[in-house]
CSV table of C-alpha atoms and ligand atoms in Angstrom, one decimal:
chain,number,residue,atom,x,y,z
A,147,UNK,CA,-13.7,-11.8,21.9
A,148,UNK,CA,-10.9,-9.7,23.8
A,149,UNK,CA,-9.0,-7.9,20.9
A,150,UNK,CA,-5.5,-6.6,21.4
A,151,UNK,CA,-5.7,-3.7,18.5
A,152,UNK,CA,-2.1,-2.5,17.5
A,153,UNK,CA,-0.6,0.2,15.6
A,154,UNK,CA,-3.6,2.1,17.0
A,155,UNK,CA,-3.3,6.0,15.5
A,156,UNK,CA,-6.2,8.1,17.2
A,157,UNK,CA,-8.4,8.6,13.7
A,158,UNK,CA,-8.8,4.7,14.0
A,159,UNK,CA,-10.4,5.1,17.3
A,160,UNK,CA,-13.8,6.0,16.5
A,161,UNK,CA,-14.4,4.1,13.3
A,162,UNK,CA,-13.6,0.8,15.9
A,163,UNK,CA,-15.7,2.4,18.3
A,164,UNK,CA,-18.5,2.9,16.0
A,165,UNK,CA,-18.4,-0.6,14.4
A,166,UNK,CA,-17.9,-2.5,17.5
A,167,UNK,CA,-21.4,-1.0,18.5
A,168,UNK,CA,-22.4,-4.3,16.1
A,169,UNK,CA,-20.2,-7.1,17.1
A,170,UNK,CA,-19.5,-5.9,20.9
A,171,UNK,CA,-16.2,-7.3,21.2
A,172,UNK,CA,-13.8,-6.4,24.0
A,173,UNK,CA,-11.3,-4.2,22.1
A,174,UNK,CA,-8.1,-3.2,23.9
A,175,UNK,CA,-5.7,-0.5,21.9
A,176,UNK,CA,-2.4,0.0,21.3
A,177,UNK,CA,-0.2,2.3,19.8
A,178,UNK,CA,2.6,0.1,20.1
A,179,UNK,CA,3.6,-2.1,16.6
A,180,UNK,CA,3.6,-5.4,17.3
A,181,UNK,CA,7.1,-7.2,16.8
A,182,UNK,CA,9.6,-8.4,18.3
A,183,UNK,CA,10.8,-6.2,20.9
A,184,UNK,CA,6.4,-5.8,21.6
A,185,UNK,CA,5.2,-9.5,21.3
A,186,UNK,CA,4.9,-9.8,25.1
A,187,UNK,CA,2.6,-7.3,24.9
A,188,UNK,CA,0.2,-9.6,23.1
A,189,UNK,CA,-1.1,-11.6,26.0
A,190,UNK,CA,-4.5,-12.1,27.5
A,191,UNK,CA,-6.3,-11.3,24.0
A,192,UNK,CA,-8.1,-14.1,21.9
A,193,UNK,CA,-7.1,-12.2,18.9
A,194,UNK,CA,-4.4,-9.5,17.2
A,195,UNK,CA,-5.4,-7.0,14.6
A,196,UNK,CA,-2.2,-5.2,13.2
A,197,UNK,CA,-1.6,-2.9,10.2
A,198,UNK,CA,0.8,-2.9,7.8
A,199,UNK,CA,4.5,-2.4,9.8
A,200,UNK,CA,3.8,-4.5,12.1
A,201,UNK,CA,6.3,-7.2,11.5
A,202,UNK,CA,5.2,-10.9,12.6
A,203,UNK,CA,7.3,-13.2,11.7
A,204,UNK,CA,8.2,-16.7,12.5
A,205,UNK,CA,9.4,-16.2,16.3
A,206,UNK,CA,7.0,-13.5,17.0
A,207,UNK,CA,3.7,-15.7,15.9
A,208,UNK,CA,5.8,-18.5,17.7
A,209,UNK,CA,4.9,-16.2,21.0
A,210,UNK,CA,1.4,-15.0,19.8
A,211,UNK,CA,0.9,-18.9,19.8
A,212,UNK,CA,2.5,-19.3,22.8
A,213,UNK,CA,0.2,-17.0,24.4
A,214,UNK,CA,-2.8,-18.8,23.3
A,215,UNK,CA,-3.6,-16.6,20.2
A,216,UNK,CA,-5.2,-18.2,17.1
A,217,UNK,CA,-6.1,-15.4,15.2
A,218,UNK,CA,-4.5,-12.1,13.4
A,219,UNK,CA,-6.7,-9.8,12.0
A,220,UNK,CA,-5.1,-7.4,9.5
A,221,UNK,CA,-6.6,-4.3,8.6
A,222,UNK,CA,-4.9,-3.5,5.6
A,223,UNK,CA,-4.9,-5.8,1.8
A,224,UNK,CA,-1.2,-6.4,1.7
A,225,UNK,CA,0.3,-9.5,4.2
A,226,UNK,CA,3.7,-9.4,3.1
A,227,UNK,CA,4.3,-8.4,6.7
A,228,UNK,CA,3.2,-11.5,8.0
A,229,UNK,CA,5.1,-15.1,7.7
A,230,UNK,CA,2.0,-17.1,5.9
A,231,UNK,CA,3.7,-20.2,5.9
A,232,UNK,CA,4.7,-20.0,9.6
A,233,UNK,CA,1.0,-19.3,10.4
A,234,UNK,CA,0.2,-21.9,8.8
A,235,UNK,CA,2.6,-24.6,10.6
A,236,UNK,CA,1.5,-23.1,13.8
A,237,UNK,CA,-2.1,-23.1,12.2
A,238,UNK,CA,-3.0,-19.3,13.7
A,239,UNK,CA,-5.7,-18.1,11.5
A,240,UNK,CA,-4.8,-14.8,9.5
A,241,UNK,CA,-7.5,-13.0,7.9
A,242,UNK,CA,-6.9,-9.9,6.1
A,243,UNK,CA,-9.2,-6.7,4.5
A,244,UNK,CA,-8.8,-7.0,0.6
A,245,UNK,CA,-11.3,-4.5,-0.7
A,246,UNK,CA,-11.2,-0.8,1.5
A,247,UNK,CA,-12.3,0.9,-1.2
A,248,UNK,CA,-10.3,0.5,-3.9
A,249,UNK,CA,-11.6,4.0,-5.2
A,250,UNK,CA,-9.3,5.2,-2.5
A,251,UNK,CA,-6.1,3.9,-3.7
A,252,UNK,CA,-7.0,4.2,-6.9
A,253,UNK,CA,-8.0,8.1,-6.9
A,254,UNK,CA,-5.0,8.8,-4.6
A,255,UNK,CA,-3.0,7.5,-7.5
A,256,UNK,CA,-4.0,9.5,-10.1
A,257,UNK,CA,-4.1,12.7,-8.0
A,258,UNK,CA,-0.2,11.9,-7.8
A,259,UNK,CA,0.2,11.6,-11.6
A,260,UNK,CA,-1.9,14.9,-12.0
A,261,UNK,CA,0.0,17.3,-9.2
A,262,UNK,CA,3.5,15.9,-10.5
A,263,UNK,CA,2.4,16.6,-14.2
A,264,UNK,CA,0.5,20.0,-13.7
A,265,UNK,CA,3.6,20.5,-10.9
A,266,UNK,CA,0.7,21.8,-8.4
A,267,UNK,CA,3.0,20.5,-5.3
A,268,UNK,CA,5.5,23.3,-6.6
A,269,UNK,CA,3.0,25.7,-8.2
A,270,UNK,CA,0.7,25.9,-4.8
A,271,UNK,CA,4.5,26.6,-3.0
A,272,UNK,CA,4.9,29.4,-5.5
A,273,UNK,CA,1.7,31.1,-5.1
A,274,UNK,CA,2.1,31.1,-1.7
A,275,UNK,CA,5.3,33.7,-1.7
A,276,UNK,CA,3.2,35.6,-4.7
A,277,UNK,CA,5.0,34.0,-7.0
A,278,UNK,CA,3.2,33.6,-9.7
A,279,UNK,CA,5.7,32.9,-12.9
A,280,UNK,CA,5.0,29.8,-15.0
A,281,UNK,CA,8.6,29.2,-15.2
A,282,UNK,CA,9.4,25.3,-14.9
A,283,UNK,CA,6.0,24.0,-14.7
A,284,UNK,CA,4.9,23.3,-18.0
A,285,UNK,CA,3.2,20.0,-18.1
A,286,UNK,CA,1.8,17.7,-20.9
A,287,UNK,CA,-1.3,17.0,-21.9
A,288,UNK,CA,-3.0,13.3,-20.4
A,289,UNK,CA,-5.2,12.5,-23.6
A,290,UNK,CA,-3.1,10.5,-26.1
A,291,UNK,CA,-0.1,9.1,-23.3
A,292,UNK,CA,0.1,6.0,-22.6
A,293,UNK,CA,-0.1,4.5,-19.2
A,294,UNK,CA,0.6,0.6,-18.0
A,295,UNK,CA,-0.7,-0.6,-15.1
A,296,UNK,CA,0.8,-3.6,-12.9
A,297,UNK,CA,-1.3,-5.3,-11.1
A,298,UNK,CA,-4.9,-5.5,-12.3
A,299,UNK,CA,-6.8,-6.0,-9.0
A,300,UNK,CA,-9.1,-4.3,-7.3
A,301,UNK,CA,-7.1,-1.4,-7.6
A,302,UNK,CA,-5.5,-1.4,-11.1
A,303,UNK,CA,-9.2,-2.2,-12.5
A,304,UNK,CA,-10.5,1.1,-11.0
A,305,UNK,CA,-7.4,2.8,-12.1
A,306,UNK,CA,-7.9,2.2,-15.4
A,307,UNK,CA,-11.4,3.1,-15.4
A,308,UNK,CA,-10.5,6.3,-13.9
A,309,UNK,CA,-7.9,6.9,-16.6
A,310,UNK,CA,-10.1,6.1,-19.2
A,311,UNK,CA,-11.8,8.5,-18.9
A,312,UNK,CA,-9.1,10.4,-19.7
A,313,UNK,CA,-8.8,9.2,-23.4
A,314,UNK,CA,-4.8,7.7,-22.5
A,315,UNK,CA,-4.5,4.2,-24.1
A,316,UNK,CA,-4.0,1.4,-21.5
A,317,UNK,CA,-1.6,-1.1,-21.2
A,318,UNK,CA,-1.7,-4.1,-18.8
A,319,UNK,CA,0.0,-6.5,-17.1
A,320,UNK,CA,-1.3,-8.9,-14.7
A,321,UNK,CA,0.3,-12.6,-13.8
A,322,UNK,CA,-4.1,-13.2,-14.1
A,323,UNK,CA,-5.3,-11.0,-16.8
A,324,UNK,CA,-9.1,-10.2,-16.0
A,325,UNK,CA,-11.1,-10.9,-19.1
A,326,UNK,CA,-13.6,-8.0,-18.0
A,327,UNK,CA,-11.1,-5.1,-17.8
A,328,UNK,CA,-10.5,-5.6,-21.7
A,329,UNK,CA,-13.9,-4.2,-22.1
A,330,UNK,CA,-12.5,-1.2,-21.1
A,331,UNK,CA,-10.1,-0.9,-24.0
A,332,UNK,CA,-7.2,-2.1,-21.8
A,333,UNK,CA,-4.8,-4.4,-23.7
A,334,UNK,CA,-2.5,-7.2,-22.0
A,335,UNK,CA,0.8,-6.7,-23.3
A,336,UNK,CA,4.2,-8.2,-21.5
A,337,UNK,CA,6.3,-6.6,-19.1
A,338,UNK,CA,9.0,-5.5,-21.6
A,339,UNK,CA,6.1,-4.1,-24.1
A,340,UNK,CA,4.9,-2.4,-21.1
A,341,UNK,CA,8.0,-0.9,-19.8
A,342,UNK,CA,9.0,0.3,-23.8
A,343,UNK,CA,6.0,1.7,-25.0
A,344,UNK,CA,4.1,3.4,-21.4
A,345,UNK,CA,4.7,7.2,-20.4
A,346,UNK,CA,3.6,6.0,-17.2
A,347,UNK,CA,3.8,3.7,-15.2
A,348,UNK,CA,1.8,2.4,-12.0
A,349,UNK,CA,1.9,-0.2,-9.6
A,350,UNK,CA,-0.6,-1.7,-7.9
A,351,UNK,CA,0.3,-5.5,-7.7
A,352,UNK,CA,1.2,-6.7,-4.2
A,353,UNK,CA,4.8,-7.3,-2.7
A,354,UNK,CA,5.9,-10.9,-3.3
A,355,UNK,CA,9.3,-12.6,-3.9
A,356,UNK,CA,7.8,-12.2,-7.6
A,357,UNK,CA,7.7,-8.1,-7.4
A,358,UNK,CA,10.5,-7.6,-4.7
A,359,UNK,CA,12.2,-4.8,-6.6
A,360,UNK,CA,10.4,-5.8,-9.8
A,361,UNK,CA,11.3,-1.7,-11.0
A,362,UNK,CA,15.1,-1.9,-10.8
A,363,UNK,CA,18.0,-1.4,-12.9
A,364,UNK,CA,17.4,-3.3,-15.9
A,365,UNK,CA,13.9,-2.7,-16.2
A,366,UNK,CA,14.3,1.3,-15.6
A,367,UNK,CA,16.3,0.4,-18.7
A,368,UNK,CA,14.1,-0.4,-21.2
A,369,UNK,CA,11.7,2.2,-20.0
A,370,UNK,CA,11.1,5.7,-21.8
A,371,UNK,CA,13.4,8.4,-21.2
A,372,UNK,CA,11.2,10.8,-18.5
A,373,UNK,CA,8.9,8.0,-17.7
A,374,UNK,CA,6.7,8.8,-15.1
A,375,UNK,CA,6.4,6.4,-11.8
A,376,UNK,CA,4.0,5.7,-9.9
A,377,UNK,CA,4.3,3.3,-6.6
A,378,UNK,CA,0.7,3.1,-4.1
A,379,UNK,CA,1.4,-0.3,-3.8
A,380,UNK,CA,4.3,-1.4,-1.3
A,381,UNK,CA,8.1,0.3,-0.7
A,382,UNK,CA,10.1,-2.9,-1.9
A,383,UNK,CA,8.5,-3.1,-5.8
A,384,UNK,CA,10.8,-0.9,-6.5
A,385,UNK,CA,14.6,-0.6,-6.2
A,386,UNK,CA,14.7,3.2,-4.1
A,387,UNK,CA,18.9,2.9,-5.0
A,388,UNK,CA,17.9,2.2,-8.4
A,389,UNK,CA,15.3,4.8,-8.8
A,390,UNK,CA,17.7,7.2,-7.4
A,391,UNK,CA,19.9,6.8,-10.3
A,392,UNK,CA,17.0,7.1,-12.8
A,393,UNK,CA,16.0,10.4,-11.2
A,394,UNK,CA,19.8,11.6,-11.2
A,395,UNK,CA,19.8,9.9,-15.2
A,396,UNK,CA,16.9,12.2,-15.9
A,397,UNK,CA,15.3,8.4,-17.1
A,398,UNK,CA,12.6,8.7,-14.8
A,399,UNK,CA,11.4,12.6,-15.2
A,400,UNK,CA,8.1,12.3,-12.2
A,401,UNK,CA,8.3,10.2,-9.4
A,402,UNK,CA,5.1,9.6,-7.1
A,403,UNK,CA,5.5,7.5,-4.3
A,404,UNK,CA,3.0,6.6,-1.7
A,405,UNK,CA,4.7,3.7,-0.1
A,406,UNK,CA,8.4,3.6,1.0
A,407,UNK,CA,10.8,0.7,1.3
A,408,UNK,CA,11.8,1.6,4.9
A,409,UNK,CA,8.5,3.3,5.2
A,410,UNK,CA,8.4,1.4,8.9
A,411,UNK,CA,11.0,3.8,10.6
A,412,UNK,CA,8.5,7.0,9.2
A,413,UNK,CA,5.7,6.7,8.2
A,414,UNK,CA,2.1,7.6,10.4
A,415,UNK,CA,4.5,9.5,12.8
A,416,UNK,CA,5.2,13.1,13.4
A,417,UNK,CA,9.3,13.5,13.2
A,418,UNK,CA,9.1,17.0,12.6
A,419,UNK,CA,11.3,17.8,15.1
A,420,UNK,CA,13.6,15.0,14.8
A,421,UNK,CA,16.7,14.5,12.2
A,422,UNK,CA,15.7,11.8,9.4
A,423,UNK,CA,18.7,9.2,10.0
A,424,UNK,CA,17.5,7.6,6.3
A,425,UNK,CA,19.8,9.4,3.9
A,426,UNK,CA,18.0,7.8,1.1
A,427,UNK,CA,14.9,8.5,1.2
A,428,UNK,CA,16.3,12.5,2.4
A,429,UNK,CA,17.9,12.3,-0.8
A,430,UNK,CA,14.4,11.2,-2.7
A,431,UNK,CA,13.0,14.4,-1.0
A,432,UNK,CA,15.9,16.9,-3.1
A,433,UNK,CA,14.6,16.3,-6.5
A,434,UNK,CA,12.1,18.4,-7.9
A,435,UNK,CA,10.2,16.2,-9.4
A,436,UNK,CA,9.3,13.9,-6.6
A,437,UNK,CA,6.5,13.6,-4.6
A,438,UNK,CA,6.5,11.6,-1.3
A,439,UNK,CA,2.8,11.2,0.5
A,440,UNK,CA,3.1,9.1,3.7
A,441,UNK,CA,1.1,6.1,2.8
A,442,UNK,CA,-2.7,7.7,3.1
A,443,UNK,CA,-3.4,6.4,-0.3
A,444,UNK,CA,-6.5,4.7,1.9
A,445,UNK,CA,-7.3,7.3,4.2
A,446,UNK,CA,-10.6,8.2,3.5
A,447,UNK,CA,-14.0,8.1,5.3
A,448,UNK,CA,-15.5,5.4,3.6
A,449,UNK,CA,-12.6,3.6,3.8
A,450,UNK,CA,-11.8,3.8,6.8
A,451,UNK,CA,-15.3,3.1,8.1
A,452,UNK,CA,-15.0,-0.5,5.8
A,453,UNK,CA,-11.6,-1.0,7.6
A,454,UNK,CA,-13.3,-1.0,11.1
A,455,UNK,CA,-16.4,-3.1,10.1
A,456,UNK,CA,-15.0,-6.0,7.9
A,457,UNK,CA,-12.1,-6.1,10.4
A,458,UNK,CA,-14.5,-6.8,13.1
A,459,UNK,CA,-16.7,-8.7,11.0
A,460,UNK,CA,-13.8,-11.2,9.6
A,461,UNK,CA,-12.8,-12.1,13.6
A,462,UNK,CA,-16.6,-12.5,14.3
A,463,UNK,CA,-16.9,-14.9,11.5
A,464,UNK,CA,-13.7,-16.7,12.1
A,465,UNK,CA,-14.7,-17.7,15.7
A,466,UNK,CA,-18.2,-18.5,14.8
A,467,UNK,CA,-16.3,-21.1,12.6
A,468,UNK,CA,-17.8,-19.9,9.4
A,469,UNK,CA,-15.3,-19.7,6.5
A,470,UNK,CA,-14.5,-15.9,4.7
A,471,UNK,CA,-13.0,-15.2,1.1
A,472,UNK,CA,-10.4,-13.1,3.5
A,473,UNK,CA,-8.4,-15.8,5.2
A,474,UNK,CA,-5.4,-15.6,4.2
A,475,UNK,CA,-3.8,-18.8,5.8
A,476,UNK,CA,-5.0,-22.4,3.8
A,477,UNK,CA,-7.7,-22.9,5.8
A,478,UNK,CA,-9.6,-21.8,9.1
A,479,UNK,CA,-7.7,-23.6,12.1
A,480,UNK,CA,-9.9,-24.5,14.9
A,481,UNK,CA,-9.9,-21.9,18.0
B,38,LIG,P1,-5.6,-7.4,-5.5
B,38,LIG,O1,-5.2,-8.7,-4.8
B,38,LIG,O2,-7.1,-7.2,-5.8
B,38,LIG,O3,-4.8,-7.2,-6.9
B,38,LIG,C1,-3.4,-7.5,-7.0
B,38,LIG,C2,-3.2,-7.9,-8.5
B,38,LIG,O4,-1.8,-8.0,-8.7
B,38,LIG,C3,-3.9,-9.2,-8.8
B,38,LIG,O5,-4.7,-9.1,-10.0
B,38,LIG,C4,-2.7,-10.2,-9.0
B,38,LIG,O6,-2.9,-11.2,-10.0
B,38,LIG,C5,-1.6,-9.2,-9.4
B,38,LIG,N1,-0.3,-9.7,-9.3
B,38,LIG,C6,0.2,-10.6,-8.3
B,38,LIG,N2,1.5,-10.8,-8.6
B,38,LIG,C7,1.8,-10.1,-9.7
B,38,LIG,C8,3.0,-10.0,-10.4
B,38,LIG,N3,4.1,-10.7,-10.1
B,38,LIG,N4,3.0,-9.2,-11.5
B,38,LIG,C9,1.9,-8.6,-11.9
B,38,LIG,N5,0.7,-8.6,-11.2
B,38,LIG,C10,0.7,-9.4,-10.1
B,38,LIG,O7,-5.1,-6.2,-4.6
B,38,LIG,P2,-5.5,-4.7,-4.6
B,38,LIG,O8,-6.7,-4.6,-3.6
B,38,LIG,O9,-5.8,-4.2,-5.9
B,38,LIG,O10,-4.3,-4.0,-3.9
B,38,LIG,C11,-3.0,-4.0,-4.6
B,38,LIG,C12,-1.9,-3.6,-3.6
B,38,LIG,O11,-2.1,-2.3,-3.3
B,38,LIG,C13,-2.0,-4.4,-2.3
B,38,LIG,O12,-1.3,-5.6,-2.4
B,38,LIG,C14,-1.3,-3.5,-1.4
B,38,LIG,O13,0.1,-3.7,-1.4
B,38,LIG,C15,-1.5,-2.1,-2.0
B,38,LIG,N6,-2.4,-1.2,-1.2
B,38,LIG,C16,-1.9,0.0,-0.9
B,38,LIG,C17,-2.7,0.9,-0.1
B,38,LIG,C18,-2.2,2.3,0.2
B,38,LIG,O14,-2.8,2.9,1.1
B,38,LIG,N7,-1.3,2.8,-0.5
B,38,LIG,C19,-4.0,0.4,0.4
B,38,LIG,C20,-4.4,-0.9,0.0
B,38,LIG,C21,-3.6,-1.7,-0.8
């Protein structure tokens, strides 16, 4: 199989390299994000693999069809980037990577709750210019809060293990509860019970119609005053013009993003030389209590090494005709 691999960064290089030694497809990179203004550059290949801003939708799979492609390989969980329903009319095959680790996301995520609590973003600063007062970064003790998760996945189950360990009590809500994460001492409660009662808060359900801006106005209402936020999930769960207000409210009191609504225009670039033109999220970046990572909640070895193999492993099954748990589209479409 000729593979046209976009959205290439140079760390994904060698974990394709690596795993290809197995399946010893022709793989053809790109740094270029497919869309659009790119699609013609998706020609010749038998199939795509993308990540998660590349944007196909109707008209640019229209093209990828066009140009005889019947297979997109993501290598990321979320697909909200992809027009499911299109694919399916024009029955290309889309096949995505659920599981990278979820250990990954889920440590990521409560490394943000722990540096915006214990303010080590600010206190590492500090130190740095010998300053060494303890002025402004009192924090609170973990054991006893309570946190709700959203989204009880892969990666909300290992969060809550992780934070159990912790002694916080655990709220949940999930449109599919999971019997097994009960065990843990994790109760089901509904969104309003969540919002009232949790000290924090984190997401980790994917981006539907359902969770478009699912943390906006109304529901930063009924949440604690100085609630804390966390978002590893995708930009658009929550309202960024909303949150805004919260911060400025002191309603939300931490904020840890690792996804962005407009991530697309930033994120897995270097614009350290340029001017940001997206005054929102500049003005996310002003408050103290805010801490922006540039969607690496994944980026670790192990997961990166998974990426590369299941990617590779997913296309090798798909055109062997032998169904996967990880197609995405209703069923697999003959090549
Ligand atoms: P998953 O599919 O295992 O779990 C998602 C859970 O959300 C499911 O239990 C589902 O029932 C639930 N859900 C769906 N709609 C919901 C709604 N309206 N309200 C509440 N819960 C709802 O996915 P996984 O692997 O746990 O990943 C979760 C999300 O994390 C992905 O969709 C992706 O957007 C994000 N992600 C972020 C990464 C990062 O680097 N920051 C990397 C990997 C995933």
């Amino acid at each position: 199989m000729h593979i046209g691999i976009f959205s290439i960064q140079p760390y994904d290089i060698p974990c394709f390299d690596q795993a290809n030694k197995k399946f010893a497809h022709q793989l053809t990179y790109s740094n270029n994000r497919l869309c659009l203004e790119t699609v013609s550059l998706a020609q010749g290949f038998d199939a795509v693999c993308v990540f998660v801003h590349d944007e196909l939708n109707r008209t640019v799979l229209t093209q990828v069809k066009e140009n005889n492609i019947h297979l997109i390989a993501l290598r990321c969980a979320g697909f909200n980037n992809v027009d499911i329903e299109a694919a399916n009319e024009l029955e290309i095959n889309v096949v995505r990577f659920p599981r990278y680790t979820p250990y990954a996301v889920a440590e990521h995520a409560v490394g943000l709750m722990l540096a915006l609590n214990r303010k080590i973003h600010r206190a590492y600063a500090r130190v740095k210019e010998s300053n060494f007062s303890l002025n402004g970064l009192l924090g609170f003790d973990m054991h006893g809060k309570t946190v709700g998760i959203i989204g009880t996945g892969f990666i909300g189950n290992v969060t809550a293990k992780i934070l159990a360990g912790f002694g916080v009590k655990l709220l949940a809500y999930d449109i599919a509860p999971d019997p097994d994460i009960e065990k843990l001492g994790v109760q089901y409660v509904s969104l309003e019970e969540l919002y009232t009662q949790s000290d924090i808060i984190t997401l980790h359900c994917p981006l539907t119609p359902d969770t478009h801006h699912l943390i906006n106005k109304t529901s930063l209402e009924k949440m604690k005053d100085g609630v804390m936020l966390i978002n590893t999930s995708r930009g658009a769960v929550l309202d960024t013009t909303a949150t805004i207000d919260g911060l400025k409210s002191g309603k939300i009191g931490y904020l840890g993003l690792d996804v962005y609504e407009q991530e697309g225009d930033l994120f897995f670039k270097d614009l350290s030389d340029k001017v940001i033109q997206d005054d929102i999220f500049e003005r996310l970046l002003t408050f103290p209590n805010v801490l922006v990572t540039g969607h690496q909640g994944f980026f670790t070895h192990e997961a990166m090494s998974n990426i590369a193999n299941t990617t590779l492993e997913n296309i090798s099954l798909c055109t062997s005709g032998c169904p996967t748990d990880n197609l995405v589209t209703k069923q697999l479409f003959t090549f």
